Amino acid sequence: MGSRIISVIKNKNKREKLDRQRKRQDMMSLQLESAYKAKLYDSMRMIDVIFEDLETNSVIIEVPDKYTSQFMRAIYSDEMVEYTIVQLEGSRFEIKRKLIEFN
């Protein structure tokens, strides 16, 4: 009976340790994602300045390979709905202002 209790306690401790590790990893992931989005939105403000020139129709950017998946997730966020973003080739993207026409 005593060895069964010890085994249960060890398993409980292992599970709790794994849960704590998973929570730490999730928090780190959220922090990295938040930092990336903040930097991206700062960059998009610079692109907005470029778009103030009425002759500029689009901007082509290159996203480093290690950030491509984060960028792909970010382009579908609410903050990016004012842009049309098209992947050209590999890690190059064309960004345009989304035009709304009222007829």
mmCIF file of C-alpha atoms in Angstrom:
data_model
loop_
_atom_site.group_PDB
_atom_site.id
_atom_site.type_symbol
_atom_site.label_atom_id
_atom_site.label_comp_id
_atom_site.label_asym_id
_atom_site.label_seq_id
_atom_site.Cartn_x
_atom_site.Cartn_y
_atom_site.Cartn_z
ATOM 1 C CA MET A 1 0.000 0.000 0.000
ATOM 2 C CA GLY A 2 2.842 2.421 0.881
ATOM 3 C CA SER A 3 4.618 1.911 -2.448
ATOM 4 C CA ARG A 4 1.361 2.651 -4.287
ATOM 5 C CA ILE A 5 1.012 5.978 -2.440
ATOM 6 C CA ILE A 6 4.620 6.882 -3.215
ATOM 7 C CA SER A 7 4.087 6.022 -6.885
ATOM 8 C CA VAL A 8 0.944 8.173 -7.051
ATOM 9 C CA ILE A 9 2.733 11.116 -5.417
ATOM 10 C CA LYS A 10 5.701 10.794 -7.818
ATOM 11 C CA ASN A 11 3.365 10.739 -10.835
ATOM 12 C CA LYS A 12 1.479 13.741 -9.483
ATOM 13 C CA ASN A 13 4.750 15.629 -9.016
ATOM 14 C CA LYS A 14 5.874 14.746 -12.559
ATOM 15 C CA ARG A 15 2.568 15.914 -14.004
ATOM 16 C CA GLU A 16 2.712 19.176 -12.057
ATOM 17 C CA LYS A 17 6.277 19.767 -13.215
ATOM 18 C CA LEU A 18 5.272 19.171 -16.853
ATOM 19 C CA ASP A 19 2.302 21.516 -16.426
ATOM 20 C CA ARG A 20 4.573 24.259 -15.060
ATOM 21 C CA GLN A 21 7.006 23.785 -17.964
ATOM 22 C CA ARG A 22 4.162 23.946 -20.486
ATOM 23 C CA LYS A 23 2.818 27.138 -18.889
ATOM 24 C CA ARG A 24 6.290 28.733 -18.990
ATOM 25 C CA GLN A 25 6.668 27.794 -22.665
ATOM 26 C CA ASP A 26 3.219 29.185 -23.461
ATOM 27 C CA MET A 27 4.046 32.449 -21.687
ATOM 28 C CA MET A 28 7.355 32.760 -23.551
ATOM 29 C CA SER A 29 5.604 32.063 -26.832
ATOM 30 C CA LEU A 30 2.985 34.726 -26.116
ATOM 31 C CA GLN A 31 5.676 37.240 -25.165
ATOM 32 C CA LEU A 32 7.626 36.573 -28.370
ATOM 33 C CA GLU A 33 4.458 36.834 -30.465
ATOM 34 C CA SER A 34 3.496 40.121 -28.776
ATOM 35 C CA ALA A 35 6.966 41.557 -29.292
ATOM 36 C CA TYR A 36 6.908 40.533 -32.962
ATOM 37 C CA LYS A 37 3.483 42.100 -33.531
ATOM 38 C CA ALA A 38 4.555 45.335 -31.841
ATOM 39 C CA LYS A 39 7.607 45.559 -34.071
ATOM 40 C CA LEU A 40 5.518 44.699 -37.134
ATOM 41 C CA TYR A 41 2.972 47.420 -36.367
ATOM 42 C CA ASP A 42 5.801 49.940 -35.970
ATOM 43 C CA SER A 43 7.066 48.900 -39.398
ATOM 44 C CA MET A 44 3.566 49.214 -40.831
ATOM 45 C CA ARG A 45 3.451 52.816 -39.563
ATOM 46 C CA MET A 46 6.546 53.497 -41.668
ATOM 47 C CA ILE A 47 4.798 51.935 -44.651
ATOM 48 C CA ASP A 48 1.803 54.202 -43.965
ATOM 49 C CA VAL A 49 4.150 57.179 -44.261
ATOM 50 C CA ILE A 50 5.346 55.841 -47.615
ATOM 51 C CA PHE A 51 1.713 55.481 -48.739
ATOM 52 C CA GLU A 52 1.126 59.176 -48.029
ATOM 53 C CA ASP A 53 2.838 59.742 -51.382
ATOM 54 C CA LEU A 54 -0.121 59.382 -53.741
ATOM 55 C CA GLU A 55 2.098 57.991 -56.498
ATOM 56 C CA THR A 56 3.018 54.971 -54.364
ATOM 57 C CA ASN A 57 0.680 52.070 -55.095
ATOM 58 C CA SER A 58 2.472 49.288 -53.263
ATOM 59 C CA VAL A 59 5.498 48.421 -51.189
ATOM 60 C CA ILE A 60 7.482 45.208 -51.549
ATOM 61 C CA ILE A 61 9.086 43.839 -48.410
ATOM 62 C CA GLU A 62 11.234 40.852 -47.642
ATOM 63 C CA VAL A 63 10.542 38.934 -44.451
ATOM 64 C CA PRO A 64 13.411 36.876 -42.998
ATOM 65 C CA ASP A 65 12.690 33.145 -43.183
ATOM 66 C CA LYS A 66 12.625 32.728 -39.407
ATOM 67 C CA TYR A 67 9.741 35.261 -39.178
ATOM 68 C CA THR A 68 7.687 34.129 -42.169
ATOM 69 C CA SER A 69 5.246 31.991 -40.191
ATOM 70 C CA GLN A 70 4.682 34.779 -37.637
ATOM 71 C CA PHE A 71 4.169 37.286 -40.448
ATOM 72 C CA MET A 72 1.699 34.982 -42.186
ATOM 73 C CA ARG A 73 -0.324 34.729 -38.955
ATOM 74 C CA ALA A 74 -0.150 38.483 -38.359
ATOM 75 C CA ILE A 75 -1.441 39.478 -41.797
ATOM 76 C CA TYR A 76 -4.810 37.947 -40.946
ATOM 77 C CA SER A 77 -5.177 39.933 -37.720
ATOM 78 C CA ASP A 78 -7.689 42.746 -37.291
ATOM 79 C CA GLU A 79 -4.945 45.367 -37.299
ATOM 80 C CA MET A 80 -3.892 44.441 -40.838
ATOM 81 C CA VAL A 81 -7.311 44.514 -42.549
ATOM 82 C CA GLU A 82 -6.604 47.867 -44.166
ATOM 83 C CA TYR A 83 -3.908 46.287 -46.341
ATOM 84 C CA THR A 84 -3.918 43.811 -49.185
ATOM 85 C CA ILE A 85 -0.867 41.603 -48.754
ATOM 86 C CA VAL A 86 0.198 39.160 -51.443
ATOM 87 C CA GLN A 87 3.107 36.744 -51.257
ATOM 88 C CA LEU A 88 5.185 37.170 -54.399
ATOM 89 C CA GLU A 89 7.909 34.569 -54.142
ATOM 90 C CA GLY A 90 9.562 32.963 -51.176
ATOM 91 C CA SER A 91 9.778 35.567 -48.449
ATOM 92 C CA ARG A 92 8.836 38.614 -50.554
ATOM 93 C CA PHE A 93 5.457 40.255 -50.035
ATOM 94 C CA GLU A 94 3.650 43.084 -51.766
ATOM 95 C CA ILE A 95 1.642 45.386 -49.518
ATOM 96 C CA LYS A 96 -1.091 47.623 -50.926
ATOM 97 C CA ARG A 97 -3.673 49.829 -49.347
ATOM 98 C CA LYS A 98 -7.071 48.192 -49.472
ATOM 99 C CA LEU A 99 -9.287 50.328 -51.664
ATOM 100 C CA ILE A 100 -12.983 50.590 -51.023
ATOM 101 C CA GLU A 101 -15.132 51.927 -53.825
ATOM 102 C CA PHE A 102 -18.634 53.171 -53.283
ATOM 103 C CA ASN A 103 -20.756 53.032 -56.428
#
